[in-house]
Tab-separated table of C-alpha atoms and ligand atoms in Angstrom:
chain	number	residue	atom	x	y	z
A	1455	MET	CA	101.731	100.172	116.444
A	1456	SER	CA	104.364	101.789	114.283
A	1457	GLU	CA	104.459	105.534	113.775
A	1458	LEU	CA	102.737	106.731	110.579
A	1459	LYS	CA	105.353	107.808	107.982
A	1460	ASN	CA	102.940	109.667	105.681
A	1461	ASP	CA	99.982	111.418	107.289
A	1462	VAL	CA	99.158	114.041	104.602
A	1463	PHE	CA	95.828	112.304	103.931
A	1464	LEU	CA	94.715	112.399	107.587
A	1465	ARG	CA	95.928	115.997	107.983
A	1466	ALA	CA	94.086	117.165	104.863
A	1467	LEU	CA	90.861	115.526	106.118
A	1468	MET	CA	91.190	117.598	109.280
A	1469	ARG	CA	91.824	120.727	107.192
A	1470	GLN	CA	95.346	121.113	108.575
A	1471	PRO	CA	98.178	122.552	106.431
A	1472	VAL	CA	99.970	120.065	104.148
A	1473	PRO	CA	102.842	120.544	101.649
A	1474	ARG	CA	100.845	118.981	98.756
A	1475	THR	CA	97.403	117.543	98.034
A	1476	PRO	CA	97.086	113.872	99.060
A	1477	VAL	CA	95.620	111.399	96.571
A	1478	TRP	CA	93.892	108.025	96.664
A	1479	ILE	CA	91.407	106.500	94.206
A	1480	MET	CA	88.013	104.928	94.842
A	1481	ARG	CA	88.213	101.256	93.763
A	1482	GLN	CA	92.013	101.534	93.522
A	1483	ALA	CA	92.225	97.758	94.054
A	1484	GLY	CA	90.273	96.187	91.238
A	1485	ARG	CA	89.829	94.699	87.835
A	1486	TYR	CA	91.807	97.329	85.843
A	1487	LEU	CA	94.950	95.770	87.398
A	1488	PRO	CA	96.141	92.478	85.822
A	1489	GLU	CA	97.695	91.440	89.165
A	1490	TYR	CA	94.218	91.831	90.780
A	1491	ARG	CA	92.597	89.628	88.142
A	1492	GLU	CA	95.251	87.012	88.773
A	1493	VAL	CA	94.699	86.896	92.562
A	1494	ARG	CA	90.931	86.929	92.108
A	1495	GLY	CA	91.281	83.936	89.787
A	1496	GLN	CA	93.349	82.212	92.452
A	1497	ALA	CA	90.670	82.914	95.096
A	1498	GLY	CA	87.952	81.497	92.813
A	1499	ASP	CA	85.353	84.227	93.200
A	1500	PHE	CA	84.934	87.675	94.672
A	1501	MET	CA	83.501	86.672	98.081
A	1502	SER	CA	86.218	84.034	98.583
A	1503	LEU	CA	88.739	86.823	97.986
A	1504	CYS	CA	87.014	89.030	100.600
A	1505	ARG	CA	86.911	86.136	103.100
A	1506	ASN	CA	90.631	85.368	102.779
A	1507	PRO	CA	92.571	87.950	104.870
A	1508	GLU	CA	95.949	87.168	103.233
A	1509	LEU	CA	94.607	87.578	99.689
A	1510	ALA	CA	92.469	90.619	100.644
A	1511	CYS	CA	95.667	92.141	102.061
A	1512	GLU	CA	97.580	91.303	98.874
A	1513	VAL	CA	95.077	93.076	96.584
A	1514	THR	CA	94.913	96.066	98.967
A	1515	MET	CA	98.701	96.453	98.631
A	1516	GLN	CA	98.841	96.059	94.828
A	1517	PRO	CA	97.981	99.658	93.811
A	1518	LEU	CA	100.394	101.017	96.474
A	1519	ARG	CA	103.284	99.195	94.799
A	1520	ARG	CA	102.512	100.832	91.464
A	1521	TYR	CA	101.534	104.380	92.483
A	1522	LYS	CA	102.515	107.026	95.045
A	1523	LEU	CA	99.156	106.884	96.840
A	1524	ASP	CA	98.619	108.497	100.245
A	1525	ALA	CA	96.123	105.952	101.633
A	1526	ALA	CA	95.218	102.278	101.387
A	1527	ILE	CA	91.582	101.124	101.422
A	1528	LEU	CA	90.450	97.854	102.921
A	1529	PHE	CA	89.518	95.340	100.233
A	1530	SER	CA	85.960	94.248	100.948
A	1531	ASP	CA	82.455	95.261	99.859
A	1532	ILE	CA	79.504	97.231	101.214
A	1533	LEU	CA	77.278	94.143	100.838
A	1534	THR	CA	79.086	92.096	103.514
A	1535	VAL	CA	76.648	93.728	105.988
A	1536	PRO	CA	73.398	92.270	104.568
A	1537	ASP	CA	75.268	89.004	103.944
A	1538	ALA	CA	75.958	88.917	107.714
A	1539	MET	CA	72.202	89.449	108.245
A	1540	GLY	CA	71.579	86.162	106.431
A	1541	LEU	CA	70.532	87.401	102.975
A	1542	GLY	CA	73.031	85.140	101.168
A	1543	LEU	CA	75.207	87.382	98.971
A	1544	HIS	CA	76.577	85.919	95.769
A	1545	PHE	CA	77.907	87.322	92.512
A	1546	ILE	CA	76.731	86.253	89.082
A	1547	ALA	CA	79.249	86.925	86.287
A	1548	GLY	CA	78.166	89.922	84.230
A	1549	GLU	CA	75.165	90.659	86.490
A	1550	GLY	CA	76.795	91.846	89.677
A	1551	PRO	CA	75.615	91.176	93.230
A	1552	LYS	CA	72.508	89.104	94.029
A	1553	PHE	CA	70.801	88.002	97.260
A	1554	LYS	CA	69.319	84.547	97.753
A	1555	GLU	CA	66.933	85.940	100.384
A	1556	PRO	CA	66.074	89.554	99.528
A	1557	VAL	CA	63.731	91.274	101.998
A	1558	GLN	CA	60.729	91.925	99.799
A	1559	SER	CA	57.824	92.012	102.232
A	1560	VAL	CA	56.934	94.213	105.183
A	1561	ASP	CA	57.173	91.133	107.435
A	1562	ALA	CA	60.647	90.279	106.147
A	1563	ILE	CA	61.813	93.825	106.935
A	1564	ARG	CA	60.167	93.824	110.371
A	1565	ASN	CA	61.877	90.507	111.169
A	1566	LEU	CA	65.388	91.823	110.422
A	1567	ARG	CA	67.724	91.876	113.426
A	1568	VAL	CA	71.201	93.259	114.073
A	1569	PRO	CA	73.513	90.248	113.575
A	1570	ASP	CA	76.495	89.239	115.725
A	1571	VAL	CA	78.883	91.572	113.900
A	1572	GLU	CA	82.092	90.459	115.667
A	1573	LYS	CA	81.474	86.841	114.735
A	1574	LYS	CA	79.856	87.091	111.297
A	1575	LEU	CA	82.245	89.731	109.944
A	1576	ASP	CA	85.358	88.503	111.714
A	1577	TYR	CA	87.060	87.920	108.331
A	1578	VAL	CA	86.884	91.681	107.643
A	1579	PHE	CA	88.504	92.628	110.962
A	1580	GLU	CA	91.192	89.991	110.433
A	1581	ALA	CA	91.882	91.545	106.999
A	1582	VAL	CA	92.194	95.001	108.629
A	1583	ARG	CA	94.740	93.676	111.157
A	1584	THR	CA	96.684	91.867	108.423
A	1585	ILE	CA	96.785	94.964	106.191
A	1586	ARG	CA	97.939	97.210	109.065
A	1587	ARG	CA	100.831	94.829	109.761
A	1588	GLU	CA	101.782	94.727	106.086
A	1589	LEU	CA	101.522	98.514	105.646
A	1590	ASN	CA	103.990	98.961	108.502
A	1591	GLY	CA	103.028	102.633	108.889
A	1592	GLU	CA	103.720	103.652	105.262
A	1593	VAL	CA	100.261	105.215	104.716
A	1594	PRO	CA	96.978	105.167	106.674
A	1595	LEU	CA	94.287	102.529	106.110
A	1596	ILE	CA	90.714	103.540	105.249
A	1597	GLY	CA	87.861	101.345	106.476
A	1598	PHE	CA	84.415	101.655	104.902
A	1599	ALA	CA	80.762	100.697	104.756
A	1600	GLY	CA	77.770	101.571	102.598
A	1601	SER	CA	75.103	104.018	103.737
A	1602	PRO	CA	71.964	102.285	105.063
A	1603	PHE	CA	69.934	103.542	102.089
A	1604	THR	CA	72.496	102.382	99.505
A	1605	VAL	CA	72.816	98.964	101.172
A	1606	GLY	CA	69.017	98.888	101.576
A	1607	THR	CA	68.488	99.265	97.815
A	1608	TYR	CA	70.321	95.969	97.204
A	1609	MET	CA	68.489	94.273	100.104
A	1610	VAL	CA	64.970	95.076	98.885
A	1611	GLU	CA	65.572	95.087	95.117
A	1612	GLY	CA	67.580	91.821	95.410
A	1613	GLY	CA	70.544	93.164	93.421
A	1614	SER	CA	71.657	96.146	91.332
A	1615	SER	CA	68.951	98.549	90.254
A	1616	ARG	CA	68.759	101.765	88.269
A	1617	GLU	CA	65.257	102.951	89.205
A	1618	PHE	CA	64.861	101.528	92.752
A	1619	PRO	CA	61.120	100.825	92.395
A	1620	THR	CA	60.659	98.757	95.587
A	1621	ILE	CA	62.521	100.976	98.022
A	1622	LYS	CA	60.997	104.149	96.549
A	1623	ALA	CA	57.509	102.672	96.946
A	1624	LEU	CA	58.352	101.923	100.601
A	1625	ALA	CA	59.444	105.550	101.129
A	1626	LYS	CA	56.045	106.770	99.935
A	1627	GLU	CA	53.651	104.037	101.103
A	1628	SER	CA	55.247	102.629	104.285
A	1629	PRO	CA	57.794	105.158	105.503
A	1630	ASP	CA	57.800	103.646	109.020
A	1631	VAL	CA	58.833	100.267	107.564
A	1632	LEU	CA	61.685	101.952	105.675
A	1633	ASP	CA	62.660	103.773	108.892
A	1634	HIS	CA	62.939	100.362	110.566
A	1635	LEU	CA	65.155	99.016	107.765
A	1636	MET	CA	67.363	102.134	107.969
A	1637	ASN	CA	67.638	101.793	111.765
A	1638	ILE	CA	68.660	98.124	111.688
A	1639	VAL	CA	71.274	98.708	108.972
A	1640	ALA	CA	72.539	101.877	110.710
A	1641	GLU	CA	72.946	100.071	114.026
A	1642	THR	CA	74.747	97.143	112.365
A	1643	THR	CA	76.969	99.526	110.388
A	1644	THR	CA	77.927	101.517	113.488
A	1645	GLU	CA	79.130	98.313	115.169
A	1646	TYR	CA	80.817	97.215	111.936
A	1647	LEU	CA	82.783	100.458	111.467
A	1648	ASN	CA	83.719	100.661	115.149
A	1649	ALA	CA	85.087	97.112	114.949
A	1650	GLN	CA	87.106	98.115	111.837
A	1651	ILE	CA	88.483	101.090	113.811
A	1652	GLU	CA	89.262	98.821	116.769
A	1653	ALA	CA	91.115	96.475	114.376
A	1654	GLY	CA	93.177	99.363	112.953
A	1655	ALA	CA	91.258	101.450	110.362
A	1656	GLN	CA	92.610	105.025	110.656
A	1657	ALA	CA	89.798	106.794	108.749
A	1658	VAL	CA	86.388	105.595	107.548
A	1659	GLN	CA	84.293	106.371	104.488
A	1660	ILE	CA	80.544	105.879	104.147
A	1661	PHE	CA	79.624	105.180	100.499
A	1662	ASP	CA	76.201	106.664	99.777
A	1663	THR	CA	76.180	105.793	96.101
A	1664	TRP	CA	72.394	105.876	95.615
A	1665	GLY	CA	71.050	108.237	98.320
A	1666	ALA	CA	70.656	111.148	95.912
A	1667	ALA	CA	68.159	109.095	93.883
A	1668	LEU	CA	65.680	110.228	96.567
A	1669	GLU	CA	64.047	113.648	96.461
A	1670	GLY	CA	65.348	116.182	98.988
A	1671	ASP	CA	63.010	115.554	101.954
A	1672	ASP	CA	63.216	111.769	101.571
A	1673	PHE	CA	66.998	112.010	101.219
A	1674	ARG	CA	67.182	113.846	104.540
A	1675	ARG	CA	64.729	111.517	106.332
A	1676	PHE	CA	66.124	108.185	105.142
A	1677	SER	CA	69.644	108.416	103.788
A	1678	MET	CA	71.076	111.395	105.607
A	1679	ALA	CA	69.417	110.718	108.982
A	1680	SER	CA	70.659	107.124	109.016
A	1681	MET	CA	74.213	108.245	108.170
A	1682	GLN	CA	73.909	110.837	110.931
A	1683	LYS	CA	73.048	108.041	113.395
A	1684	ILE	CA	76.144	106.123	112.340
A	1685	ILE	CA	78.393	109.182	112.668
A	1686	ASP	CA	76.972	109.937	116.140
A	1687	GLY	CA	77.900	106.403	117.258
A	1688	LEU	CA	81.408	106.162	115.832
A	1689	THR	CA	84.655	106.005	117.795
A	1690	ARG	CA	86.269	109.310	116.812
A	1691	GLU	CA	89.618	108.941	118.538
A	1692	LYS	CA	91.916	105.992	119.086
A	1693	ASP	CA	95.418	105.866	120.645
A	1694	GLY	CA	95.443	109.691	120.716
A	1695	GLN	CA	94.724	109.888	116.950
A	1696	LYS	CA	91.549	111.385	115.534
A	1697	ILE	CA	89.619	109.033	113.216
A	1698	PRO	CA	88.242	111.190	110.374
A	1699	VAL	CA	84.902	110.295	108.777
A	1700	ILE	CA	84.248	110.865	105.046
A	1701	VAL	CA	80.726	110.809	103.591
A	1702	PHE	CA	80.425	110.297	99.836
A	1703	THR	CA	76.934	110.899	98.485
A	1704	LYS	CA	77.170	110.598	94.710
A	1705	GLY	CA	75.257	113.388	92.984
A	1706	ALA	CA	74.650	115.324	96.216
A	1707	GLY	CA	74.959	118.780	94.584
A	1708	PRO	CA	73.380	121.418	96.886
A	1709	LEU	CA	72.622	118.696	99.493
A	1710	LEU	CA	76.335	119.011	100.373
A	1711	THR	CA	75.251	121.979	102.534
A	1712	ASP	CA	73.016	119.670	104.621
A	1713	LEU	CA	75.589	116.871	104.694
A	1714	ALA	CA	78.238	119.240	106.096
A	1715	GLU	CA	76.105	119.433	109.281
A	1716	THR	CA	76.203	115.687	109.996
A	1717	GLY	CA	79.425	115.870	111.983
A	1718	CYS	CA	81.564	114.213	109.317
A	1719	ASP	CA	85.069	115.594	108.666
A	1720	ALA	CA	84.998	115.448	104.875
A	1721	LEU	CA	82.576	115.100	101.981
A	1722	GLY	CA	83.229	113.275	98.729
A	1723	VAL	CA	82.154	115.219	95.642
A	1724	ASP	CA	81.374	113.747	92.222
A	1725	TRP	CA	82.228	115.493	88.944
A	1726	THR	CA	78.762	117.021	88.438
A	1727	THR	CA	79.529	119.676	91.083
A	1728	ASP	CA	82.772	121.606	90.645
A	1729	LEU	CA	84.913	121.930	93.753
A	1730	ALA	CA	84.702	125.751	93.818
A	1731	THR	CA	80.899	125.485	94.057
A	1732	ALA	CA	81.137	122.654	96.617
A	1733	ARG	CA	83.406	124.879	98.712
A	1734	GLU	CA	80.743	127.582	98.661
A	1735	TYR	CA	78.131	125.032	99.790
A	1736	VAL	CA	80.127	123.787	102.796
A	1737	GLY	CA	82.234	126.823	103.799
A	1738	ASP	CA	84.907	125.946	106.337
A	1739	LYS	CA	82.902	123.131	107.907
A	1740	VAL	CA	84.476	120.106	106.224
A	1741	ALA	CA	87.249	119.013	103.879
A	1742	LEU	CA	86.377	117.971	100.304
A	1743	GLN	CA	87.443	114.858	98.390
A	1744	GLY	CA	87.300	114.480	94.631
A	1745	ASN	CA	86.359	114.949	91.882
A	1746	LEU	CA	87.835	114.204	88.436
A	1747	ASP	CA	85.410	112.421	86.086
A	1748	PRO	CA	86.581	108.750	85.931
A	1749	ALA	CA	86.000	108.888	82.147
A	1750	THR	CA	88.991	111.263	81.887
A	1751	LEU	CA	91.246	108.241	82.545
A	1752	ARG	CA	90.368	106.935	79.064
A	1753	GLU	CA	92.045	109.981	77.494
A	1754	SER	CA	95.754	110.588	76.810
A	1755	PRO	CA	98.218	111.309	79.662
A	1756	GLU	CA	98.265	114.968	78.519
A	1757	VAL	CA	94.481	115.281	78.814
A	1758	ILE	CA	94.584	113.541	82.219
A	1759	ARG	CA	97.253	115.985	83.415
A	1760	GLN	CA	95.110	118.919	82.313
A	1761	GLY	CA	92.113	117.414	84.129
A	1762	VAL	CA	94.189	117.183	87.316
A	1763	ALA	CA	95.351	120.805	86.866
A	1764	ASP	CA	91.740	121.992	86.430
A	1765	THR	CA	90.509	120.039	89.470
A	1766	LEU	CA	93.280	121.442	91.692
A	1767	ALA	CA	92.591	124.979	90.415
A	1768	SER	CA	88.861	124.566	91.021
A	1769	TYR	CA	89.451	123.797	94.715
A	1770	GLY	CA	92.052	126.559	94.798
A	1771	LYS	CA	94.495	127.457	97.542
A	1772	GLY	CA	94.543	126.241	101.097
A	1773	PRO	CA	94.113	123.046	103.075
A	1774	GLY	CA	91.181	120.647	103.109
A	1775	HIS	CA	91.386	118.964	99.678
A	1776	VAL	CA	91.963	115.245	99.104
A	1777	PHE	CA	92.361	114.380	95.436
A	1778	ASN	CA	90.238	111.497	94.101
A	1779	LEU	CA	88.020	110.628	91.189
A	1780	GLY	CA	84.334	111.613	91.362
A	1781	HIS	CA	83.460	107.883	91.522
A	1782	GLY	CA	85.320	104.565	91.234
A	1783	ILE	CA	87.894	103.740	88.552
A	1784	THR	CA	86.377	101.442	85.894
A	1785	PRO	CA	87.796	98.038	84.790
A	1786	ASP	CA	88.678	99.223	81.246
A	1787	ILE	CA	91.328	101.779	82.314
A	1788	ASP	CA	94.990	101.414	81.249
A	1789	PRO	CA	97.010	101.218	84.521
A	1790	GLU	CA	99.601	103.626	83.025
A	1791	HIS	CA	96.917	106.290	82.829
A	1792	LEU	CA	96.321	106.162	86.582
A	1793	GLY	CA	100.087	106.638	86.987
A	1794	ALA	CA	99.842	109.854	84.922
A	1795	LEU	CA	97.064	111.106	87.243
A	1796	VAL	CA	98.934	110.359	90.484
A	1797	ASP	CA	102.197	111.867	89.207
A	1798	ALA	CA	100.348	115.011	88.078
A	1799	VAL	CA	98.819	115.484	91.555
A	1800	HIS	CA	102.302	115.216	93.106
A	1801	GLU	CA	103.821	117.679	90.619
A	1802	LEU	CA	101.052	120.248	90.313
A	1803	SER	CA	99.593	120.466	93.830
A	1804	PRO	CA	102.432	122.019	95.955
A	1805	GLN	CA	101.714	125.493	94.487
A	1806	TYR	CA	98.303	125.416	96.217
A	1807	HIS	CA	99.832	124.992	99.674
A	1808	ASP	CA	102.000	127.276	101.828
A	1809	ALA	CA	103.218	124.626	104.263
B	1088	1CP	O1	86.281	91.396	90.957
B	1088	1CP	C1	85.067	91.603	90.738
B	1088	1CP	O2	84.473	91.209	89.715
B	1088	1CP	C2	84.250	92.279	91.727
B	1088	1CP	C3	84.133	93.734	91.509
B	1088	1CP	C4	84.055	94.353	92.866
B	1088	1CP	C5	85.123	94.955	93.569
B	1088	1CP	C6	86.555	95.115	93.111
B	1088	1CP	C7	82.917	94.387	93.701
B	1088	1CP	C8	81.581	93.809	93.444
B	1088	1CP	N1	83.291	95.010	94.894
B	1088	1CP	C9	84.616	95.367	94.836
B	1088	1CP	C10	85.390	96.001	95.915
B	1088	1CP	C11	84.846	97.201	96.538
B	1088	1CP	N2	83.538	97.596	96.557
B	1088	1CP	C12	85.598	98.129	97.277
B	1088	1CP	C13	87.065	97.870	97.609
B	1088	1CP	C14	88.105	98.698	97.788
B	1088	1CP	C15	88.592	99.702	96.752
B	1088	1CP	O3	87.946	100.765	96.610
B	1088	1CP	O4	89.662	99.482	96.207
B	1088	1CP	C16	84.709	99.147	97.698
B	1088	1CP	C17	85.030	100.396	98.482
B	1088	1CP	C18	83.415	98.788	97.231
B	1088	1CP	C19	82.188	99.550	97.501
B	1088	1CP	C20	80.932	99.247	96.788
B	1088	1CP	N3	80.425	98.021	96.417
B	1088	1CP	C21	79.970	100.218	96.441
B	1088	1CP	C22	80.082	101.684	96.784
B	1088	1CP	C23	81.071	102.391	95.976
B	1088	1CP	C24	80.754	102.598	94.522
B	1088	1CP	O5	81.593	102.240	93.709
B	1088	1CP	O6	79.697	103.179	94.250
B	1088	1CP	C25	78.896	99.581	95.811
B	1088	1CP	C26	77.628	100.226	95.251
B	1088	1CP	C27	79.171	98.195	95.812
B	1088	1CP	C28	78.299	97.101	95.323
B	1088	1CP	C29	79.016	96.298	94.321
B	1088	1CP	N4	79.943	95.336	94.633
B	1088	1CP	C30	80.495	94.818	93.484
B	1088	1CP	C31	79.886	95.486	92.391
B	1088	1CP	C32	80.175	95.204	90.943
B	1088	1CP	C33	78.998	96.435	92.921
B	1088	1CP	C34	78.204	97.483	92.163
B	1088	1CP	C35	76.989	96.936	91.531
B	1088	1CP	C36	76.096	98.061	91.012
B	1088	1CP	O7	76.547	98.886	90.188
B	1088	1CP	O8	74.948	98.072	91.443
């Protein structure tokens, strides 16, 4: 394995001194880039793109050619895990993800088993190895998975949801059944992330996009506890390098204090909590990642630059900040605008660091 040429991202996650704030963007490979739309068209559909390691590698590299980003993220999806469990993932244009076999009864949930991860998700690990070769040590590669609760919402609702009626009813009426679902997905996800690390992922992020839809006690019992199980089972060091773990619970707010105790290295923060407040919640326990409102990217380059300046000032001086949006970049963004954001982080962040 080649020596890493740029490790500011990994160092910031471990709260070590860095000369500037590293930056990457959630969903940095995606539909806002014309070159992504072209390759996706070539692949036919989204899952065919994920299952083709060469093309998945190509779209992972695309944003790195345009912008001075400090990390690459594996191109895949959080729903590959239930697909490997036999639920039959497919995408319907304009409607998002759907499952042929959602798990909508207590029996269906009780019958779920941990699949053969190595075999069923081999295409993901092959993509990780291909991307690491192609990166050639330029920047680290982030692997990822969804939180068991977030993945579980798609499994029981059968697709995207805004209100989560089925899984919320389970939490209240059959909490032991939901515990079982969380345990099976957590166990599968632990194996899945460890296999990504084995294949070459140098940091991992758990996307808990919907966990904060639960009230506090249910959040802790179902979403947070299942993420805790994953973190406890992860490979934390490989070839003498620490493998940092990032947890991103969208809308966590004061729950960041609880999440800082899970043993993760960093927490993602969305734009509804400012970074100064988030820093008070977590103290010196973990690094923070975020948190510019993705909507800011629709504004002029001047407004974007000011948004970057405000975000950096809100975190303030010292190590432990990774710049990102507060959620993924949306398909309608002008690629030039993301360039203005990345350049602003490079220009404005050194004053916050002594190193
Ligand atoms: O090309 C297309 O039309 C597909 C759009 C798309 C893309 C680009 C989907 C379908 N997934 C992805 C890639 C993806 N998904 C990545 C890749 C790497 C990168 O960041 O560059 C990642 C990390 C994800 C994670 C993901 N998928 C999440 C968690 C993060 C988040 O944004 O909240 C979720 C909730 C999903 C489910 C999913 N997959 C795809 C869509 C459109 C959705 C969301 C549906 C919904 O809103 O419910």
